[in-house]
mmCIF file of C-alpha atoms and ligand atoms in Angstrom:
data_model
loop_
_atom_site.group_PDB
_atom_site.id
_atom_site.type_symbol
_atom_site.label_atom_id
_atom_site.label_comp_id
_atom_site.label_asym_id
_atom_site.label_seq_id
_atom_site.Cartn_x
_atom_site.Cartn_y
_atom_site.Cartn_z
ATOM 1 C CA UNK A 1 74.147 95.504 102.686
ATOM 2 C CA UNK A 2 72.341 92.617 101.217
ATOM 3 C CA UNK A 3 72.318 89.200 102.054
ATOM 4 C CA UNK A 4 74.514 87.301 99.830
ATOM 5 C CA UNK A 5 74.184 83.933 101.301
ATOM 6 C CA UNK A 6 71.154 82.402 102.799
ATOM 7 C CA UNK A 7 70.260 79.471 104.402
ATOM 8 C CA UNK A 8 67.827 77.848 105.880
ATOM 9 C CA UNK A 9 67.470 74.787 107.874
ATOM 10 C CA UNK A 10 69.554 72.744 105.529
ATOM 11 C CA UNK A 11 70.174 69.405 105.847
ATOM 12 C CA UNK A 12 72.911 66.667 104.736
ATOM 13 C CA UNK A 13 73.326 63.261 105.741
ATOM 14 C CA UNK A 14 75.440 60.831 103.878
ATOM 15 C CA UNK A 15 75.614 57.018 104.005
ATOM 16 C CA UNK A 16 71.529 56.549 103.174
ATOM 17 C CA UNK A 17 70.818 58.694 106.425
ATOM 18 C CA UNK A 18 73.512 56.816 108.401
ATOM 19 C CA UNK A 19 75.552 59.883 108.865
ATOM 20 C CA UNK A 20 74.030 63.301 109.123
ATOM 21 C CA UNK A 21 76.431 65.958 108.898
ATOM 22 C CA UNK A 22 74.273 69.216 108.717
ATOM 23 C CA UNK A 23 70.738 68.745 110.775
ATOM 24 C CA UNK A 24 69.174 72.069 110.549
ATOM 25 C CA UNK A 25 71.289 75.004 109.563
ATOM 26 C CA UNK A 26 70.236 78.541 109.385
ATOM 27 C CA UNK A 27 72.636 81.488 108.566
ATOM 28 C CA UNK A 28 72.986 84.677 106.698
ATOM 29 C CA UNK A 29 76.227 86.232 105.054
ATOM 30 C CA UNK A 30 76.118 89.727 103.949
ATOM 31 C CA UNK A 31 77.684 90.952 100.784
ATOM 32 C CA UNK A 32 81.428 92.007 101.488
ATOM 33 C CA UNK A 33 81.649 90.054 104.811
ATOM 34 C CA UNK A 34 84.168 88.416 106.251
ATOM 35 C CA UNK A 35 82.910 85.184 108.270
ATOM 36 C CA UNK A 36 84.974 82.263 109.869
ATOM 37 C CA UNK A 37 83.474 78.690 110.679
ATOM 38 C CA UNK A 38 84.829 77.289 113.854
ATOM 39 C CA UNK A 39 83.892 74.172 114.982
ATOM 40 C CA UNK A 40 85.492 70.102 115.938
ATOM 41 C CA UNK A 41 86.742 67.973 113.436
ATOM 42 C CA UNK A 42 83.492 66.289 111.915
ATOM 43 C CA UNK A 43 80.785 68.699 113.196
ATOM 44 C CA UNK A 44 79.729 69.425 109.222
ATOM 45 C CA UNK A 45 82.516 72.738 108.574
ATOM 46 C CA UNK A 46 83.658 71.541 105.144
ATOM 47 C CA UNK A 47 80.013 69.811 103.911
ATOM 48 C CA UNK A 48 78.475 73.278 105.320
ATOM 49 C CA UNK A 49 81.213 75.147 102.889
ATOM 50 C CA UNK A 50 80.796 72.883 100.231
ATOM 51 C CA UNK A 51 76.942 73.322 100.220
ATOM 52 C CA UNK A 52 77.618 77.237 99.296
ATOM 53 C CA UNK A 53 80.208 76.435 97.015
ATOM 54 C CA UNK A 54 77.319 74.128 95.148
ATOM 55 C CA UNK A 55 80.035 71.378 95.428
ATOM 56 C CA UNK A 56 77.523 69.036 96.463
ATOM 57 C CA UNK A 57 73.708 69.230 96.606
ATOM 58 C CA UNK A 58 71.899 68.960 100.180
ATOM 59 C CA UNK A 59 68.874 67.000 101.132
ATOM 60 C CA UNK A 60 66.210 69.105 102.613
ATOM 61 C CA UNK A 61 65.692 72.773 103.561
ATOM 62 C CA UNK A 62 66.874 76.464 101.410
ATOM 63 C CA UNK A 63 70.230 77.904 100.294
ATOM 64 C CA UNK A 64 70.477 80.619 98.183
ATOM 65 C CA UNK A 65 74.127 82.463 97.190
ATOM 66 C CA UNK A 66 74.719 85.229 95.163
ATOM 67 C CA UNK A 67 71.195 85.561 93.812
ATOM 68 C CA UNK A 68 71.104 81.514 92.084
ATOM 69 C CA UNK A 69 69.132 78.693 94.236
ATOM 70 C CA UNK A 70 71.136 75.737 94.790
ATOM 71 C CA UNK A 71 68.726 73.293 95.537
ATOM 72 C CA UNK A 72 66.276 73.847 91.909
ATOM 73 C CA UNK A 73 69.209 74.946 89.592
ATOM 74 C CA UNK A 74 69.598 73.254 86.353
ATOM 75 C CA UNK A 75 73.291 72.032 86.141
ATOM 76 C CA UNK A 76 74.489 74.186 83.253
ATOM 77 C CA UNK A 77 73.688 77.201 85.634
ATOM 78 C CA UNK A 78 74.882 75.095 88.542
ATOM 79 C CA UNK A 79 78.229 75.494 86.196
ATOM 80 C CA UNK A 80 78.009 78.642 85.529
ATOM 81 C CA UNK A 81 77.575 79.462 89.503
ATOM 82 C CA UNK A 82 80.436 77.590 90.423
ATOM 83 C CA UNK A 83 82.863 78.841 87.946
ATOM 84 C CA UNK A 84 81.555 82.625 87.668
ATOM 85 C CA UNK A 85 80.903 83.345 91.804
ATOM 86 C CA UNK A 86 82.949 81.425 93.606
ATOM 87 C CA UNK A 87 86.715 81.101 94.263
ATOM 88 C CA UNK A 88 87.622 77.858 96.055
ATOM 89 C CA UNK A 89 90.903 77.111 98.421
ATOM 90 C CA UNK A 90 90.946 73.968 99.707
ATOM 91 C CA UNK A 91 93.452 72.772 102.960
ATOM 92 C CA UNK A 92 95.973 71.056 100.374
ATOM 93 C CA UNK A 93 96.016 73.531 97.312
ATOM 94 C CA UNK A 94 94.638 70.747 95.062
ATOM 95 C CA UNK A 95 97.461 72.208 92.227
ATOM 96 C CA UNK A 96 98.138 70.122 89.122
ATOM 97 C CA UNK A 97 101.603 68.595 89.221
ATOM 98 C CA UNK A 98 102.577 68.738 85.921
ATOM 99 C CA UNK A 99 101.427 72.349 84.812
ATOM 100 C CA UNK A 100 103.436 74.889 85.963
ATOM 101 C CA UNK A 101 102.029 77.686 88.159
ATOM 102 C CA UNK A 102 101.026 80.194 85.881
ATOM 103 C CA UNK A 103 98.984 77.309 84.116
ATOM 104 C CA UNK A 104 97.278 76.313 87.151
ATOM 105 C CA UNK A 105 96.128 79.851 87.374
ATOM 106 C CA UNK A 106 94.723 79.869 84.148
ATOM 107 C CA UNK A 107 92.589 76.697 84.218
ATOM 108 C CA UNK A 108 89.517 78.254 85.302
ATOM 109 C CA UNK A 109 89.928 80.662 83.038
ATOM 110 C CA UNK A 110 89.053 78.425 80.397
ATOM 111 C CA UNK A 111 85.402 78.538 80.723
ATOM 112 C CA UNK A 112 85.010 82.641 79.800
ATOM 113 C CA UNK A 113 86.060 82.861 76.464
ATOM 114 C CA UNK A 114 89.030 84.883 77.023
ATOM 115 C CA UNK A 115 92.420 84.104 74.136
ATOM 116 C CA UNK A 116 94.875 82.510 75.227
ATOM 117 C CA UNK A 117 97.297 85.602 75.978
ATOM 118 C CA UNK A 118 94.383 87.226 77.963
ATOM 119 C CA UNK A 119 94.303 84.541 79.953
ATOM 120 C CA UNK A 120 98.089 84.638 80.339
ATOM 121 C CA UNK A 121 98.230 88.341 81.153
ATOM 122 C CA UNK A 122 95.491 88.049 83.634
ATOM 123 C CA UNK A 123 97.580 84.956 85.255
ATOM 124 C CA UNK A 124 100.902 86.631 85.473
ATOM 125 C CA UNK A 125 98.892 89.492 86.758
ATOM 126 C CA UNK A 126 97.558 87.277 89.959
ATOM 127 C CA UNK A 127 100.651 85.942 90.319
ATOM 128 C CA UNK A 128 102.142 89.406 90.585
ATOM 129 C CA UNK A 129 99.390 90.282 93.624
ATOM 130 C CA UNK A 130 100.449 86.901 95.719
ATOM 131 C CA UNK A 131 104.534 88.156 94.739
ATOM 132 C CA UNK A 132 104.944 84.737 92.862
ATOM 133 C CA UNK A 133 106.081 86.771 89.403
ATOM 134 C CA UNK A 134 108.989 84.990 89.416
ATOM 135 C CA UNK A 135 107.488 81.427 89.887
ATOM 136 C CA UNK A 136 105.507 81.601 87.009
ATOM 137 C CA UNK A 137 107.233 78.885 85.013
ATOM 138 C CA UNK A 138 108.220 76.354 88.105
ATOM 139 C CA UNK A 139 106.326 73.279 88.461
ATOM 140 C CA UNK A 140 103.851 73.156 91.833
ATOM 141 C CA UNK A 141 106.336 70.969 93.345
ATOM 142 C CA UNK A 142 109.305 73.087 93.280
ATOM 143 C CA UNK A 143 107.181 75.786 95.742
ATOM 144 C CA UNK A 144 106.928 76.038 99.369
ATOM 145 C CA UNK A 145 103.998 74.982 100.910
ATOM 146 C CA UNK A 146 102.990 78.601 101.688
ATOM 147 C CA UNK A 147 103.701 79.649 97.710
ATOM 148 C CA UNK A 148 101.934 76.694 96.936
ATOM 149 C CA UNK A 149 98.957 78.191 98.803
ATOM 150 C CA UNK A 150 99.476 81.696 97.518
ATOM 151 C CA UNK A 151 99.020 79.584 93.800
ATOM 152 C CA UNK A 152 95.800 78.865 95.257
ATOM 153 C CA UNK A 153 94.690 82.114 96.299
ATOM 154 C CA UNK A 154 95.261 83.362 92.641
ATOM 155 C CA UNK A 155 93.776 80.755 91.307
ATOM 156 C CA UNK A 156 90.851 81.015 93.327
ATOM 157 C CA UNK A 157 90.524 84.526 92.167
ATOM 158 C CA UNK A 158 90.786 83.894 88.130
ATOM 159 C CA UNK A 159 86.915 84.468 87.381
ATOM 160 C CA UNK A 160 86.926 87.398 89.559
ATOM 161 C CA UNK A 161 84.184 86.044 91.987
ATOM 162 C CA UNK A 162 81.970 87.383 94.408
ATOM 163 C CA UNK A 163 82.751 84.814 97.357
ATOM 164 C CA UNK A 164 85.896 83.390 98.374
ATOM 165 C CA UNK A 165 85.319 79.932 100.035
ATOM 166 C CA UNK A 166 88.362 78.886 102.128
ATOM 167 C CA UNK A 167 88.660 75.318 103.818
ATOM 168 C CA UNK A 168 91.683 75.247 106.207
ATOM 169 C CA UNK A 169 93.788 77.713 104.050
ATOM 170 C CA UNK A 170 96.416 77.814 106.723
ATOM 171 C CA UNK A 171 96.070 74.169 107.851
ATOM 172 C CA UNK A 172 98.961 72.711 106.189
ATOM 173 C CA UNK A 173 101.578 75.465 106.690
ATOM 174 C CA UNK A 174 103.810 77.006 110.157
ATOM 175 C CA UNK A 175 102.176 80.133 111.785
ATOM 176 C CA UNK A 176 104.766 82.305 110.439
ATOM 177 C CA UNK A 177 103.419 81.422 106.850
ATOM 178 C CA UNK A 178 99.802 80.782 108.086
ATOM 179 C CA UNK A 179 99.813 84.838 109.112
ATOM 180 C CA UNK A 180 101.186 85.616 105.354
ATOM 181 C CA UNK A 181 98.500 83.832 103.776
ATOM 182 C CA UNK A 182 95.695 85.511 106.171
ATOM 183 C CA UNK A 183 97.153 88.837 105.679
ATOM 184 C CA UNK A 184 97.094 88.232 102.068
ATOM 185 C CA UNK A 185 93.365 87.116 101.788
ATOM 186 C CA UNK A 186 92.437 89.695 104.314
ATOM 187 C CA UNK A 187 93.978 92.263 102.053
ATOM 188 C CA UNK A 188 92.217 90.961 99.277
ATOM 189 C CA UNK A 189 89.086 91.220 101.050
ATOM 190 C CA UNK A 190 89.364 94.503 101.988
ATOM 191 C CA UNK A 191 90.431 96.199 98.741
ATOM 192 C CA UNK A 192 88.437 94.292 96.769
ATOM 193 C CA UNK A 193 85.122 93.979 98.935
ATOM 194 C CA UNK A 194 84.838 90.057 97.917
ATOM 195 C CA UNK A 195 82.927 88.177 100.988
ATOM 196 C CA UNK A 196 85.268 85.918 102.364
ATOM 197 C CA UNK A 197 84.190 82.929 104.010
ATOM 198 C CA UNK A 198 87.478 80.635 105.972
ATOM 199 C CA UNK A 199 86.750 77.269 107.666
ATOM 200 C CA UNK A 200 89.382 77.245 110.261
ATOM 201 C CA UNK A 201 90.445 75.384 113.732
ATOM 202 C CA UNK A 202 92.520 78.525 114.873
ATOM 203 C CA UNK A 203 91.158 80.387 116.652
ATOM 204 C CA UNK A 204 93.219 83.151 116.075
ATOM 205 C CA UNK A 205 92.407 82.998 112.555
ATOM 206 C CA UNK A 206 88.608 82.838 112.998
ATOM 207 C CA UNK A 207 89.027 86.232 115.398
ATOM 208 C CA UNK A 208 90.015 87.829 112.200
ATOM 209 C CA UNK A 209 86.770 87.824 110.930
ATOM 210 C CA UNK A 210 83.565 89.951 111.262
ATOM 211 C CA UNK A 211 81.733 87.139 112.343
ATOM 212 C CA UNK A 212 82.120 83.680 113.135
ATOM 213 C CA UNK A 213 79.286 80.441 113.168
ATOM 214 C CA UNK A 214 80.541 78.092 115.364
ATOM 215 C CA UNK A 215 78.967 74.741 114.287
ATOM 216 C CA UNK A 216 78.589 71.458 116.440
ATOM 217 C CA UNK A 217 76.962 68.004 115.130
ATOM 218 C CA UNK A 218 75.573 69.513 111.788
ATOM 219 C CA UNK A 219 74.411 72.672 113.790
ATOM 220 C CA UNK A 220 75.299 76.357 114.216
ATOM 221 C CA UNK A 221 75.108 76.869 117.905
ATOM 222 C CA UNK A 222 76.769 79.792 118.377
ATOM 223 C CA UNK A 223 77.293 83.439 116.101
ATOM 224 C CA UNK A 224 80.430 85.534 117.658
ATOM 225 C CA UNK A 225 81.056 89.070 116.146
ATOM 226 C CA UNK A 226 84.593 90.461 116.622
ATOM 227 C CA UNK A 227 85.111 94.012 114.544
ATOM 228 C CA UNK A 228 81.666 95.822 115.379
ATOM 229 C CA UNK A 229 83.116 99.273 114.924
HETATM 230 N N1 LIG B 1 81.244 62.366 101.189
HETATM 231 C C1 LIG B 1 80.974 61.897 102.412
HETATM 232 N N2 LIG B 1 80.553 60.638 102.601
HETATM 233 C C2 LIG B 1 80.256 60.155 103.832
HETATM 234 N N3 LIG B 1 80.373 60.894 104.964
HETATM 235 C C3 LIG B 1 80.796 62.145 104.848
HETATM 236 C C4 LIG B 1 81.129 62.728 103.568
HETATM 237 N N4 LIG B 1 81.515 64.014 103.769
HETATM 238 C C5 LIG B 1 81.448 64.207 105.098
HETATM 239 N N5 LIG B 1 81.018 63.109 105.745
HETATM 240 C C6 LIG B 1 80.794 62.963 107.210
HETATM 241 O O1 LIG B 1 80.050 64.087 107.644
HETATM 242 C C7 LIG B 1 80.520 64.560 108.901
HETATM 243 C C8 LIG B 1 80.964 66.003 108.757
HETATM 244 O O2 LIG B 1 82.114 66.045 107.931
HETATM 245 P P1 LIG B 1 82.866 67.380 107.554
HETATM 246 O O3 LIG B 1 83.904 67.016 106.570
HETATM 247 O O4 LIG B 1 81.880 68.395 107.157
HETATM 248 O O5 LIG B 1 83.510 67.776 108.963
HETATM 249 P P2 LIG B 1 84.487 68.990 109.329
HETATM 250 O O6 LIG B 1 83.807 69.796 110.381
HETATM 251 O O7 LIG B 1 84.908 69.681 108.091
HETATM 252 O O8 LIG B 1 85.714 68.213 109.982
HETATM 253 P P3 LIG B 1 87.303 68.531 109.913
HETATM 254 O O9 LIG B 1 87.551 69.642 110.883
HETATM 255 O O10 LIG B 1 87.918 67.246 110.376
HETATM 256 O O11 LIG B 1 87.662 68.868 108.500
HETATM 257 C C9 LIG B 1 81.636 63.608 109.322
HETATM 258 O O12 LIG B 1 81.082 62.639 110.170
HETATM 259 C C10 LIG B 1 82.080 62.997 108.002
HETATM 260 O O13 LIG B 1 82.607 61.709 108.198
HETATM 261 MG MG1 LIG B 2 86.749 69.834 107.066
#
């Protein structure tokens, strides 16, 4: 399989150098892999995922995801990367209040060119692989926190991308609904052969995965490999 993220001694500090949250990090991600980032609160998990995600730009050093370099990319293809190859799911669903769920699935969606009732098919169609169907219609705020998350999953998945980028999925929610929503992305993962890559604190969670980068002060110190069947 081919490498589908690389990285190279990349660096981020914030606060004119004050605060340096990655110092140095090298890692590969193969196409179709499932990785986990473990790590303490602060040690650079969420600046690390939002350096793939091209969320923000780093200082020094190489990254390079699904074929487009993020450190000399023009914004319109910076754009284009972000809303083409990646699927975002942040800790707190970041849903729009006053659009109702199948709206929220179709904002991304706005970007491709597709009419308005492709868009609306293709929705109700995500909707019907996270079993919100009948949700559709409801405001964000009338869901559970774990359907509120499963609206994030689908939305994450509008543009069909080739990496799913997860930041504490399960971080808000019980275990009972925290092992839904990993069985659900895991699922996804597996028929679908999208690389999956979860920031999480759980352990459990992050056992899940193929591998897992455990990161400390702005560094990877440590690769773990679980399924090596
Ligand atoms: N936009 C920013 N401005 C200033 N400092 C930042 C910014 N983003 C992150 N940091 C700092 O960089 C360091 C790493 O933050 P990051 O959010 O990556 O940690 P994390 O591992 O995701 O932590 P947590 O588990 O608490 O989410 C922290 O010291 C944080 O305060
Ligand atoms: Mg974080």
């Amino acid at each position: 399989m081919n490498d589908i993220v690389t990285i190279d001694n990349l660096k981020k500090s914030y606060e004119e150098g004050r605060i340096k949250s990655l110092n140095g990090v090298d890692l590969n991600i193969k196409e179709g892999e499932f990785v986990s980032i473990i790590g303490p609160s602060g040690s650079g998990k969420s600046t690390l995922l939002n350096m793939i995600g091209s969320l923000d730009i780093a200082d020094e050093g190489k990254i390079n995801v699904a074929g487009y370099n993020l450190m000399n990319s023009k914004n319109k293809k910076l754009n284009h990367f972000r809303s083409n190859k990646i699927g975002f799911i942040f800790q707190l669903h970041n849903l729009i209040p006053n659009l109702s769920v199948v709206e929220n699935i179709e904002i991304p969606m706005f970007t491709t060119g597709l009419s308005n009732r492709e868009r609306r098919d293709r929705a109700c169609h995500l909707l019907n692989l996270v079993d919100l169907a009948d949700k559709a219609y409801l405001k964000p705020t009338k869901l559970s926190g774990g359907e509120r998350q499963r609206v994030a999953i689908a939305r994450s998945l509008a543009n069909k991308p080739s990496i799913i980028l997860a930041d504490e999925p399960t971080g808000s929610l019980d275990s009972k609904n925290s092992k839904k929503i990993m069985n659900l992305l895991i699922n996804l993962h597996k028929k679908s052969n999208v690389t999956l890559i979860i920031v999480t604190h759980d352990l459990e969670v992050a056992k899940l995965a193929d591998r897992s980068f455990e990161v400390l002060d702005g560094k990877i110190i440590n690769i773990n490999s679980f399924n090596t069947t």
